[in-house]
């Protein structure tokens, strides 16, 4: 504990001199509320710019749309929770080609199934940010953190009515968000430009990010 | 002095130069800030957030500590690099682990963690693609955001072929896939993961990490234990300030409106949750920062949010590359910080190797007056050498007194032909320059006298 005290003592002996006297954000103009149509249009554009793929559906045909999408992409082993309404609805779907896998204990002793035998993770999103095309994912006991991270593809479902305009708005309207173990803001698939500034997808996380917007 | 870090050029087998890479980053940033007034306003906001936090830094650290502890995160304080190394080694040893997977962390580079752990028979594996490449090559990162920016894809193709035994390929998608596959195995089995931290929110005890690849998330999710390490200056007052900081950081760094992942970690795995680390540790590193905090003006460099824009826009960095600096942080911010983290005598070239063009000042998202701080370093450095300060004093007297200046110059010109012609490095490869027989002052005086005569 000596180090802690030494560091704090030295800091308390100093004084940080700022040349600023007033908060520049005080002059912020109030952001006009955006219509849902505006948010949605902007969200689509930002998703495309971030190299995410997206489709629309309604609450009625959500499961059918997902099954069709997965079949088109020939993704057979889909990781989806049994504990969510969506996971239960998908398991009622009549499909021969897709196997629904429940995340039991993904980070247990044998991780090889998690790391090597799942084609896609399917999760819900808490909400989304229109300006940057960002999905807000809050993992929980039903949908653990690895589901949106380890498989080569991630399908995320978002309700159009859960769109926020900017990251700033989202944070101000969710003052309790930090009570979750983990909150992840996801914008597009995993990527890197570390080799000669050439963009490549699927560096470590999902190579494809599929977004299903429920209208 | 043995640990002096002089600046020297280091070449790569396939020399690509930094110019194209820097132009790429400069252009990407410029697209994100089309309106210079908007950038100035955003800079003021970031500076305000950082300054407000730095003004109450000791209290904020105490608040962050108690909040983090309440959330179940263990907090460690390290005054020196050795202490940080020992703390991290202790955590790994408690797990009986011999492998550490690492997300990107410049502070872990600063404490030379990999070398320390290797001596203790623990494999510290870099998982950021750029860091992985640099580690395979046995080098240090040459840029704080893009560690392998000095390497061409040919360099990397040869490196992977030699070290990983794969077929030679220059296809970037294939190279990244090779890296991914190689590192997946490590994520599958590692029981301890390490990461850096971009911001610590004191009010909520939240660690905020940003990244594009997903290795940061994997390093902080897959292992049983997560160790985060960062400098004490990274703590901010409110979690709600993070969007403003990120808005500026990612645009300044790589020209992205936001990174692929913004990761908030507020606690270890809670009962019922199926993954995530069971224990989270935060190591707060001082290593010269609290002394820097006591130094007027120089303390402004603690507002740095590590975007790398100053190096991208620096003509000196672009010419010599990041490895030449021989210190963890290169470029303008590295030249300001390194003398504090090491010592001014240990980094003698750092304050000097600058044209003071000020490009770094104009792009800094935290409004740090980098060239002022470099000049301040230069003044401190000059004070230490008696001969150098005498030379400058003489120069100053000479240039303030026309009579002494002209008198001395006329004697120099008269005696020049018989003076010895050794001028150090200059005459090693060249002959000494010929001097005019008259000074410019004489010639102008002569010319003016002629003009006066002809106009009469």
XYZ file of C-alpha atoms in Angstrom:
671
model
C 0.000 0.000 0.000
C 3.081 2.240 0.252
C 2.988 2.804 -3.491
C -0.625 3.909 -3.419
C 0.158 6.436 -0.692
C 3.327 7.688 -2.421
C 1.518 8.212 -5.715
C -1.418 10.007 -4.075
C 0.917 12.140 -1.947
C 2.851 13.302 -4.973
C -0.352 14.076 -6.855
C -1.772 15.994 -3.889
C 1.449 18.016 -3.713
C 0.896 19.121 -7.317
C -1.788 21.196 -8.900
C -3.050 20.937 -12.452
C -3.337 24.372 -14.040
C -5.963 24.627 -16.761
C -6.355 27.665 -19.000
C -10.062 26.905 -19.430
C -12.644 28.629 -17.288
C -15.981 27.524 -18.693
C -17.521 24.342 -20.048
C -17.725 24.611 -23.867
C -20.626 22.136 -23.840
C -22.726 24.734 -22.001
C -23.084 26.481 -25.354
C -24.450 23.312 -27.000
C -27.581 23.862 -28.978
C -30.350 21.449 -28.056
C -30.500 18.654 -30.631
C -33.891 18.620 -32.301
C -35.710 15.336 -31.802
C -35.425 13.204 -34.935
C -38.353 11.380 -36.497
C -38.255 7.580 -36.604
C -38.120 7.740 -40.400
C -35.049 9.976 -40.242
C -33.358 7.710 -37.691
C -34.137 4.613 -39.716
C -32.851 6.087 -42.964
C -29.666 7.252 -41.321
C -29.212 3.913 -39.527
C -29.407 2.027 -42.839
C -26.820 4.267 -44.441
C -24.466 3.949 -41.470
C -24.865 0.141 -41.388
C -23.879 -0.046 -45.051
C -20.922 2.282 -44.485
C -19.760 0.013 -41.649
C -19.987 -3.068 -43.930
C -22.850 -4.641 -41.977
C -25.559 -6.496 -43.957
C -29.176 -5.806 -43.042
C -32.748 -6.915 -43.757
C -36.167 -5.948 -42.498
C -38.952 -8.036 -41.057
C -42.078 -7.657 -38.934
C -42.754 -9.203 -35.535
C -44.939 -11.735 -37.366
C -42.375 -13.067 -39.844
C -39.225 -12.661 -37.757
C -38.446 -16.379 -37.373
C -39.196 -17.199 -41.022
C -36.928 -14.370 -42.162
C -34.076 -15.604 -40.007
C -34.424 -19.207 -41.187
C -34.512 -18.075 -44.816
C -31.437 -15.898 -44.344
C -29.439 -18.661 -42.638
C -30.429 -21.195 -45.316
C -29.358 -18.814 -48.070
C -25.972 -18.383 -46.419
C -25.724 -22.152 -45.759
C -25.086 -21.623 -42.055
C -26.152 -24.804 -40.292
C -25.109 -24.699 -36.668
C -26.699 -21.667 -35.086
C -26.028 -20.672 -31.512
C -29.227 -19.255 -30.034
C -30.523 -19.187 -26.493
C -33.369 -21.416 -25.379
C -34.204 -18.845 -22.759
C -35.463 -16.089 -25.062
C -38.820 -15.830 -26.819
C -36.982 -15.634 -30.152
C -34.943 -18.765 -29.403
C -38.121 -20.646 -28.551
C -39.915 -19.419 -31.675
C -36.992 -20.469 -33.895
C -37.052 -23.963 -32.434
C -40.702 -24.244 -33.554
C -39.685 -23.538 -37.147
C -39.846 -26.413 -39.590
C -36.283 -26.682 -40.892
C -34.073 -29.679 -41.650
C -30.906 -27.742 -42.364
C -30.402 -25.734 -39.229
C -29.386 -27.028 -35.864
C -30.177 -24.720 -32.939
C -27.497 -24.911 -30.254
C -28.138 -23.566 -26.771
C -25.198 -21.875 -25.046
C -25.010 -24.087 -21.972
C -21.615 -23.299 -20.537
C -19.656 -21.870 -23.440
C -16.554 -21.135 -21.408
C -16.439 -24.434 -19.619
C -13.647 -26.983 -19.819
C -14.091 -28.015 -23.444
C -14.067 -24.889 -25.535
C -13.348 -26.519 -28.871
C -17.046 -26.747 -29.825
C -17.496 -23.068 -29.082
C -14.395 -22.084 -31.006
C -14.684 -24.414 -33.971
C -18.120 -25.870 -34.543
C -20.571 -22.986 -34.496
C -21.369 -21.198 -37.779
C -23.209 -18.202 -36.389
C -24.228 -16.624 -33.102
C -27.712 -15.116 -32.903
C -28.466 -12.485 -30.278
C -30.891 -9.708 -29.632
C -29.702 -6.152 -29.233
C -30.799 -3.852 -26.467
C -31.082 -0.891 -28.843
C -29.130 0.837 -31.596
C -27.499 4.157 -32.466
C -28.539 5.592 -35.833
C -25.713 8.062 -36.448
C -22.968 5.436 -36.548
C -24.960 2.240 -37.279
C -24.060 0.870 -33.863
C -25.799 -2.085 -32.178
C -25.916 -1.970 -28.397
C -25.560 -5.513 -27.066
C -25.906 -6.193 -23.356
C -24.948 -9.809 -22.720
C -26.689 -11.667 -19.892
C -27.181 -15.176 -18.533
C -29.274 -16.142 -21.587
C -27.036 -14.569 -24.201
C -23.400 -14.694 -23.012
C -20.630 -12.420 -24.279
C -19.005 -15.030 -26.537
C -22.132 -15.385 -28.713
C -21.525 -12.080 -30.470
C -17.761 -12.592 -30.597
C -16.447 -16.102 -31.230
C -18.458 -17.525 -34.192
C -17.472 -16.443 -37.734
C -20.802 -14.625 -38.143
C -23.157 -12.737 -35.842
C -26.851 -12.142 -36.508
C -28.334 -9.460 -34.315
C -31.996 -8.518 -34.059
C -32.985 -4.917 -33.346
C -36.356 -3.272 -33.001
C -36.729 -0.170 -35.128
C -38.472 1.512 -32.202
C -35.269 1.141 -30.129
C -33.247 3.510 -32.316
C -31.412 6.412 -30.698
C -29.814 9.246 -32.630
C -26.311 9.625 -31.140
C -24.064 7.806 -28.661
C -24.340 10.863 -26.383
C -28.176 10.508 -26.239
C -27.950 6.821 -25.558
C -25.613 7.272 -22.604
C -27.691 10.058 -21.062
C -30.861 8.009 -21.358
C -29.321 4.877 -19.802
C -27.775 6.053 -16.536
C -27.998 2.520 -15.109
C -26.170 0.814 -17.983
C -22.983 0.320 -15.965
C -24.832 -2.034 -13.624
C -24.443 -4.653 -16.340
C -21.225 -6.674 -16.238
C -20.541 -5.806 -19.866
C -22.049 -3.480 -22.468
C -20.755 -3.732 -26.052
C -21.338 -1.189 -28.791
C -20.859 -3.012 -32.100
C -20.356 -1.212 -35.423
C -19.837 -3.547 -38.383
C -17.893 -6.806 -38.547
C -14.472 -7.347 -36.911
C -11.772 -5.750 -39.027
C -8.145 -4.687 -39.255
C -5.945 -2.550 -41.500
C -2.749 -3.593 -39.732
C -1.125 -5.022 -42.869
C -0.126 -2.154 -45.160
C -3.356 -0.271 -44.509
C -5.369 -2.909 -46.383
C -8.781 -3.503 -44.845
C -9.544 -7.147 -44.002
C -12.621 -8.503 -42.187
C -12.893 -11.181 -39.543
C -9.628 -10.354 -37.791
C -10.652 -12.049 -34.544
C -14.401 -11.561 -34.204
C -17.203 -12.249 -36.714
C -16.329 -11.727 -40.367
C -19.976 -10.936 -41.138
C -22.427 -8.877 -39.147
C -26.062 -9.506 -40.136
C -28.614 -7.056 -38.769
C -32.324 -7.861 -38.755
C -34.428 -4.745 -38.239
C -37.908 -5.503 -36.861
C -40.453 -2.933 -37.999
C 25.125 6.707 -19.726
C 24.214 3.124 -20.567
C 20.462 3.439 -20.919
C 20.613 6.550 -23.093
C 18.163 6.332 -25.986
C 19.653 8.231 -28.940
C 17.491 8.562 -32.013
C 18.738 6.541 -34.997
C 17.249 5.315 -38.266
C 16.243 1.640 -38.573
C 15.632 0.210 -42.052
C 13.372 -2.661 -43.051
C 14.207 -5.332 -45.672
C 11.441 -4.089 -47.995
C 11.640 -0.386 -47.442
C 8.210 1.137 -47.989
C 8.670 4.444 -46.207
C 6.136 6.044 -43.894
C 4.885 8.699 -46.334
C 2.104 6.633 -48.012
C 0.891 5.252 -44.678
C 0.810 8.685 -43.074
C -0.953 10.209 -46.101
C -3.580 7.462 -45.819
C -4.209 8.270 -42.151
C -4.121 12.055 -42.720
C -6.707 11.771 -45.522
C -8.996 9.488 -43.522
C -8.939 11.896 -40.593
C -9.543 14.938 -42.818
C -12.705 13.337 -44.252
C -14.073 12.987 -40.712
C -13.432 16.641 -39.867
C -14.699 18.558 -42.911
C -15.476 21.601 -40.762
C -12.444 23.001 -38.935
C -14.654 24.987 -36.565
C -16.447 21.801 -35.552
C -13.075 20.190 -34.826
C -12.048 23.179 -32.712
C -15.264 23.003 -30.695
C -14.867 19.263 -30.168
C -11.236 19.790 -29.104
C -12.360 22.337 -26.519
C -14.875 19.815 -25.154
C -12.297 17.018 -24.931
C -9.776 19.362 -23.333
C -12.395 20.475 -20.809
C -13.275 16.884 -19.861
C -9.611 15.898 -19.485
C -8.599 19.083 -17.644
C -11.536 18.888 -15.231
C -10.537 15.306 -14.450
C -6.822 16.101 -14.114
C -7.509 19.032 -11.787
C -8.918 16.595 -9.237
C -6.835 13.581 -10.240
C -5.885 12.266 -6.745
C -9.482 12.460 -5.469
C -10.769 10.943 -8.697
C -8.372 8.002 -8.419
C -9.582 7.358 -4.878
C -13.205 7.545 -6.031
C -12.507 5.226 -8.977
C -10.749 2.767 -6.683
C -13.630 2.503 -4.222
C -16.194 2.278 -7.046
C -14.206 -0.431 -8.862
C -13.780 -2.366 -5.615
C -17.507 -2.098 -4.896
C -18.067 -3.607 -8.358
C -15.722 -6.504 -7.527
C -12.683 -5.327 -9.509
C -9.330 -5.550 -7.672
C -7.180 -2.415 -7.871
C -3.357 -2.419 -7.715
C -1.019 0.590 -7.642
C 2.443 0.438 -9.202
C 4.963 3.225 -8.743
C 7.549 1.706 -11.040
C 7.680 -0.551 -14.067
C 9.236 -3.293 -11.911
C 6.373 -3.122 -9.439
C 3.824 -3.407 -12.269
C 5.715 -6.399 -13.691
C 5.734 -8.101 -10.291
C 2.017 -7.495 -9.668
C 1.069 -8.993 -13.035
C 3.460 -11.914 -12.619
C 1.930 -12.596 -9.199
C -1.599 -12.746 -10.651
C -0.508 -15.155 -13.388
C 1.423 -17.325 -10.932
C -1.648 -17.600 -8.684
C -3.449 -19.187 -11.630
C -0.572 -21.609 -12.314
C -0.673 -20.311 -15.864
C 2.191 -20.306 -18.362
C 0.385 -18.387 -21.104
C -0.930 -14.813 -21.162
C -3.043 -13.597 -24.095
C -2.654 -9.868 -24.590
C -4.957 -7.306 -26.131
C -3.271 -4.117 -27.292
C -1.696 -2.129 -24.475
C 1.001 0.511 -24.917
C 1.445 0.660 -21.128
C 2.407 -3.039 -21.172
C 5.036 -2.086 -23.773
C 6.141 0.753 -21.519
C 6.832 -1.698 -18.663
C 8.478 -4.257 -21.031
C 6.129 -6.918 -19.680
C 6.736 -9.575 -22.343
C 10.472 -9.775 -21.681
C 9.952 -9.896 -17.915
C 7.417 -12.734 -18.158
C 9.543 -14.644 -20.650
C 12.359 -14.682 -18.080
C 9.840 -16.248 -15.679
C 8.898 -18.897 -18.294
C 5.526 -17.354 -19.063
C 4.571 -16.897 -22.693
C 3.032 -13.453 -23.264
C 1.330 -13.579 -26.638
C 0.319 -10.400 -28.485
C -3.025 -10.882 -30.251
C -3.592 -7.544 -31.978
C -2.600 -8.353 -35.601
C -0.043 -5.545 -35.778
C 1.414 -6.373 -32.372
C 1.474 -10.097 -33.244
C 3.483 -9.350 -36.406
C 5.907 -7.098 -34.532
C 6.351 -9.675 -31.754
C 7.037 -12.466 -34.297
C 9.695 -10.235 -35.863
C 11.261 -9.545 -32.463
C 10.670 -5.816 -32.855
C 8.873 -3.056 -30.981
C 5.749 -1.262 -32.305
C 6.607 1.703 -34.526
C 3.251 3.466 -34.075
C 0.921 3.533 -31.075
C -2.190 2.786 -33.170
C -0.724 0.803 -36.093
C 2.208 -1.113 -34.593
C 3.402 -2.806 -37.804
C 3.050 0.223 -40.056
C 6.750 0.036 -40.948
C 6.335 -3.407 -42.504
C 5.300 -4.178 -46.080
C 3.085 -7.153 -46.901
C 6.195 -8.768 -48.416
C 7.963 -8.426 -45.044
C 4.961 -10.036 -43.345
C 4.608 -12.795 -45.956
C 8.269 -13.754 -45.431
C 7.913 -13.519 -41.657
C 4.844 -15.807 -41.566
C 6.559 -18.269 -43.916
C 9.659 -18.440 -41.700
C 8.059 -18.359 -38.259
C 4.704 -20.090 -38.791
C 5.708 -22.514 -41.552
C 2.917 -21.453 -43.921
C 3.150 -21.002 -47.696
C 4.332 -17.596 -48.895
C 1.372 -15.342 -49.675
C 1.048 -11.600 -50.131
C -2.757 -11.786 -50.037
C -3.774 -9.647 -47.051
C -7.033 -11.568 -46.410
C -5.061 -14.810 -46.319
C -2.384 -13.323 -44.065
C -5.026 -12.110 -41.596
C -6.709 -15.519 -41.720
C -3.379 -17.169 -40.878
C -2.982 -14.833 -37.910
C -6.552 -15.458 -36.752
C -6.167 -19.242 -36.902
C -2.818 -19.140 -35.104
C -4.208 -16.999 -32.266
C -7.544 -18.831 -31.903
C -5.742 -21.757 -30.312
C -4.286 -19.453 -27.678
C -7.676 -17.893 -26.857
C -9.117 -21.386 -26.528
C -6.671 -22.405 -23.831
C -5.384 -19.236 -22.097
C -6.586 -18.781 -18.524
C -5.275 -15.225 -18.068
C -5.829 -12.277 -20.415
C -4.387 -8.758 -20.332
C -5.629 -5.539 -21.887
C -5.033 -1.806 -21.815
C -7.748 0.709 -20.947
C -8.769 3.826 -22.875
C -10.813 5.439 -20.104
C -11.730 4.637 -16.500
C -15.004 6.240 -15.409
C -14.631 7.178 -11.739
C -18.352 7.655 -11.077
C -19.350 4.129 -12.099
C -16.086 2.141 -11.877
C -16.265 1.195 -15.543
C -13.315 0.283 -17.784
C -13.770 1.419 -21.382
C -11.792 -0.260 -24.186
C -12.036 0.474 -27.881
C -10.805 -1.671 -30.778
C -11.611 -3.007 -34.258
C -10.389 -6.589 -34.301
C -12.191 -8.286 -31.403
C -8.970 -9.520 -29.768
C -9.500 -6.980 -27.002
C -12.929 -8.461 -26.310
C -11.539 -12.013 -26.521
C -8.667 -11.236 -24.126
C -11.127 -9.776 -21.629
C -13.869 -12.415 -22.076
C -12.449 -15.877 -22.757
C -9.886 -16.257 -19.908
C -10.832 -16.857 -16.261
C -8.844 -13.832 -15.151
C -8.607 -10.413 -16.801
C -5.775 -8.035 -15.918
C -6.152 -4.464 -17.180
C -3.197 -2.092 -17.013
C -3.168 1.642 -17.613
C -1.573 4.937 -16.588
C -3.039 6.902 -13.673
C -3.967 9.770 -16.027
C -6.661 7.719 -17.796
C -9.340 8.258 -15.164
C -12.254 10.568 -16.069
C -15.043 11.996 -13.927
C -18.197 10.758 -15.678
C -19.058 7.707 -17.758
C -21.370 10.038 -19.723
C -18.287 11.894 -21.065
C -17.147 8.837 -22.993
C -19.144 9.457 -26.200
C -17.526 12.891 -26.634
C -14.043 11.480 -26.034
C -14.594 8.601 -28.449
C -16.110 10.895 -31.087
C -12.781 12.724 -31.157
C -10.426 9.798 -30.485
C -11.452 7.428 -33.278
C -11.807 10.194 -35.877
C -8.377 11.553 -34.979
C -6.735 8.133 -34.867
C -7.972 6.189 -37.892
C -10.651 8.423 -39.391
C -13.471 6.186 -38.154
C -16.702 7.661 -36.709
C -16.465 4.896 -34.071
C -14.467 1.670 -33.739
C -16.044 -1.742 -34.372
C -16.156 -2.443 -30.650
C -16.609 -0.109 -27.709
C -16.394 -2.362 -24.687
C -17.581 -1.373 -21.195
C -16.488 -3.656 -18.394
C -17.945 -2.879 -14.963
C -17.472 -6.116 -13.010
C -16.303 -9.730 -13.139
C -18.753 -12.483 -14.132
C -21.900 -12.361 -11.985
C -23.690 -15.460 -10.638
C -25.646 -17.181 -13.413
C -23.619 -15.640 -16.236
C -22.019 -18.256 -18.473
C -18.821 -16.511 -19.539
C -16.526 -13.619 -18.788
C -13.636 -13.619 -16.325
C -14.266 -14.681 -12.735
C -11.748 -12.082 -11.533
C -10.846 -8.655 -12.938
C -7.729 -6.746 -11.848
C -6.743 -3.175 -12.671
C -3.091 -2.117 -12.405
C -2.630 1.659 -12.157
C 0.862 2.645 -13.302
C 2.681 5.781 -12.196
C 6.206 5.475 -13.717
C 6.999 9.191 -13.627
C 3.466 10.483 -14.152
C 2.931 11.846 -10.628
C 6.207 13.806 -10.910
C 5.105 15.082 -14.301
C 1.832 16.128 -12.639
C 3.831 18.488 -10.399
C 5.483 20.252 -13.339
C 3.734 23.355 -14.536
C 3.043 23.411 -18.298
C 4.610 19.954 -18.930
C 1.646 18.485 -16.992
C -0.592 19.429 -19.963
C 0.748 16.332 -21.764
C -1.245 14.181 -19.295
C -4.380 15.164 -21.252
C -3.214 12.962 -24.171
C -5.838 10.411 -25.286
C -3.298 8.415 -27.387
C -4.813 8.870 -30.850
C -1.503 9.091 -32.721
C -2.596 12.050 -34.901
C 0.497 14.037 -33.874
C 2.808 11.360 -35.285
C 0.739 10.952 -38.449
C 1.126 14.665 -39.194
C 4.771 15.015 -38.068
C 7.315 15.529 -40.889
C 10.108 14.179 -38.679
C 8.182 11.016 -37.690
C 7.226 10.442 -41.330
C 10.877 10.689 -42.373
C 12.537 8.590 -39.659
C 9.736 6.195 -38.576
C 8.647 5.172 -35.107
C 11.419 2.692 -34.310
C 14.074 5.408 -34.626
C 12.903 7.021 -31.385
C 13.958 3.932 -29.349
C 11.221 4.702 -26.800
C 7.730 3.219 -26.315
C 5.958 6.387 -27.447
C 7.330 7.894 -30.691
C 6.465 11.113 -32.522
C 5.721 14.508 -30.945
C 3.907 13.161 -27.859
C 6.726 10.628 -27.410
C 9.293 13.424 -27.530
C 7.384 15.262 -24.790
C 6.581 12.220 -22.606
C 9.724 10.075 -22.860
C 11.975 12.525 -20.945
C 9.461 12.270 -18.064
C 9.075 8.483 -18.176
C 12.837 7.955 -18.491
C 14.827 11.157 -17.887
C 15.943 14.107 -19.939
C 19.619 13.001 -20.028
C 18.482 9.484 -21.068
C 16.589 10.907 -24.051
C 18.948 13.696 -25.184
C 17.756 13.863 -28.797
C 14.032 13.784 -28.122
C 13.377 17.496 -27.538
C 15.833 18.529 -30.259
C 14.648 16.480 -33.210
C 11.778 18.736 -34.207
C 11.300 21.444 -36.796
C 8.744 23.068 -34.440
C 6.435 23.356 -37.455
C 3.432 22.983 -35.156
C 1.468 20.497 -37.290
C 1.025 18.373 -34.157
C -0.512 21.267 -32.203
C -3.159 21.853 -34.854
C -4.373 18.223 -34.935
C -4.131 17.347 -31.238
C -7.694 16.478 -30.099
C -6.825 17.393 -26.501
C -5.345 20.798 -27.329
C -1.843 19.975 -26.053
C 0.677 22.696 -27.080
C 3.294 20.101 -28.075
C 5.885 22.476 -29.533
C 5.740 24.730 -26.431
C 6.453 21.671 -24.299
C 9.338 20.648 -26.588
C 10.826 24.148 -26.318
C 10.470 23.969 -22.557
C 12.375 20.650 -22.597
C 15.081 22.264 -24.741
C 15.488 25.072 -22.239
C 15.774 22.590 -19.378
C 18.283 20.544 -21.369
C 20.420 23.614 -22.247
C 20.648 24.598 -18.610
C 22.500 21.402 -17.861
C 25.486 22.123 -20.165
C 27.780 25.008 -19.157
C 29.561 25.193 -22.513
C 26.320 25.202 -24.512
C 24.759 27.921 -22.369
C 27.967 30.018 -22.678
C 27.898 29.649 -26.455
C 24.304 30.839 -26.564
C 25.049 33.750 -24.234
C 27.929 34.847 -26.477
C 25.697 34.469 -29.567
C 23.040 36.595 -27.900
C 25.504 39.398 -26.974
C 26.971 39.316 -30.465
C 23.613 39.670 -32.147
C 22.410 42.471 -29.918
C 25.445 44.709 -30.470
C 26.069 45.807 -34.087
C 29.476 47.230 -33.157
C 30.845 44.017 -31.671
C 29.222 41.958 -34.435
C 30.674 44.033 -37.299
C 34.050 44.326 -35.635
C 34.324 40.615 -35.048
C 33.081 39.744 -38.540
C 35.665 41.935 -40.228
C 38.422 40.254 -38.206
C 37.071 36.777 -39.024
C 37.089 37.595 -42.743
C 40.579 39.036 -42.629
C 42.008 36.101 -40.678
C 39.974 33.376 -42.426
C 42.635 32.464 -45.027
C 45.164 31.609 -42.306
C 42.727 29.979 -39.816
C 42.789 26.123 -39.546
C 40.092 24.496 -41.693
C 38.867 21.688 -39.408
C 35.109 21.971 -38.968
C 34.189 18.628 -37.422
C 31.862 16.448 -39.459
C 31.526 19.053 -42.204
C 35.166 18.907 -43.387
C 35.339 15.110 -43.044
C 33.793 14.705 -46.505
C 33.858 18.267 -47.913
C 36.261 21.160 -48.205
C 35.699 24.120 -45.933
C 33.439 26.763 -47.509
C 35.005 29.808 -49.141
C 34.007 33.055 -47.542
C 33.381 36.298 -49.329
C 36.020 38.937 -48.681
C 33.338 41.415 -47.623
C 30.385 40.936 -45.271
C 26.855 41.451 -46.534
C 26.638 44.542 -44.352
C 29.699 46.028 -46.061
C 28.323 45.285 -49.495
C 24.939 46.822 -48.717
C 26.631 49.891 -47.286
C 28.782 50.169 -50.385
C 25.760 49.692 -52.667
C 23.736 52.340 -50.842
C 26.610 54.817 -51.051
C 26.729 54.254 -54.845
C 22.958 54.758 -55.139
C 23.166 57.992 -53.151
C 25.919 59.306 -55.420
C 24.085 58.471 -58.650
C 20.806 60.027 -57.459
C 22.469 63.351 -56.689
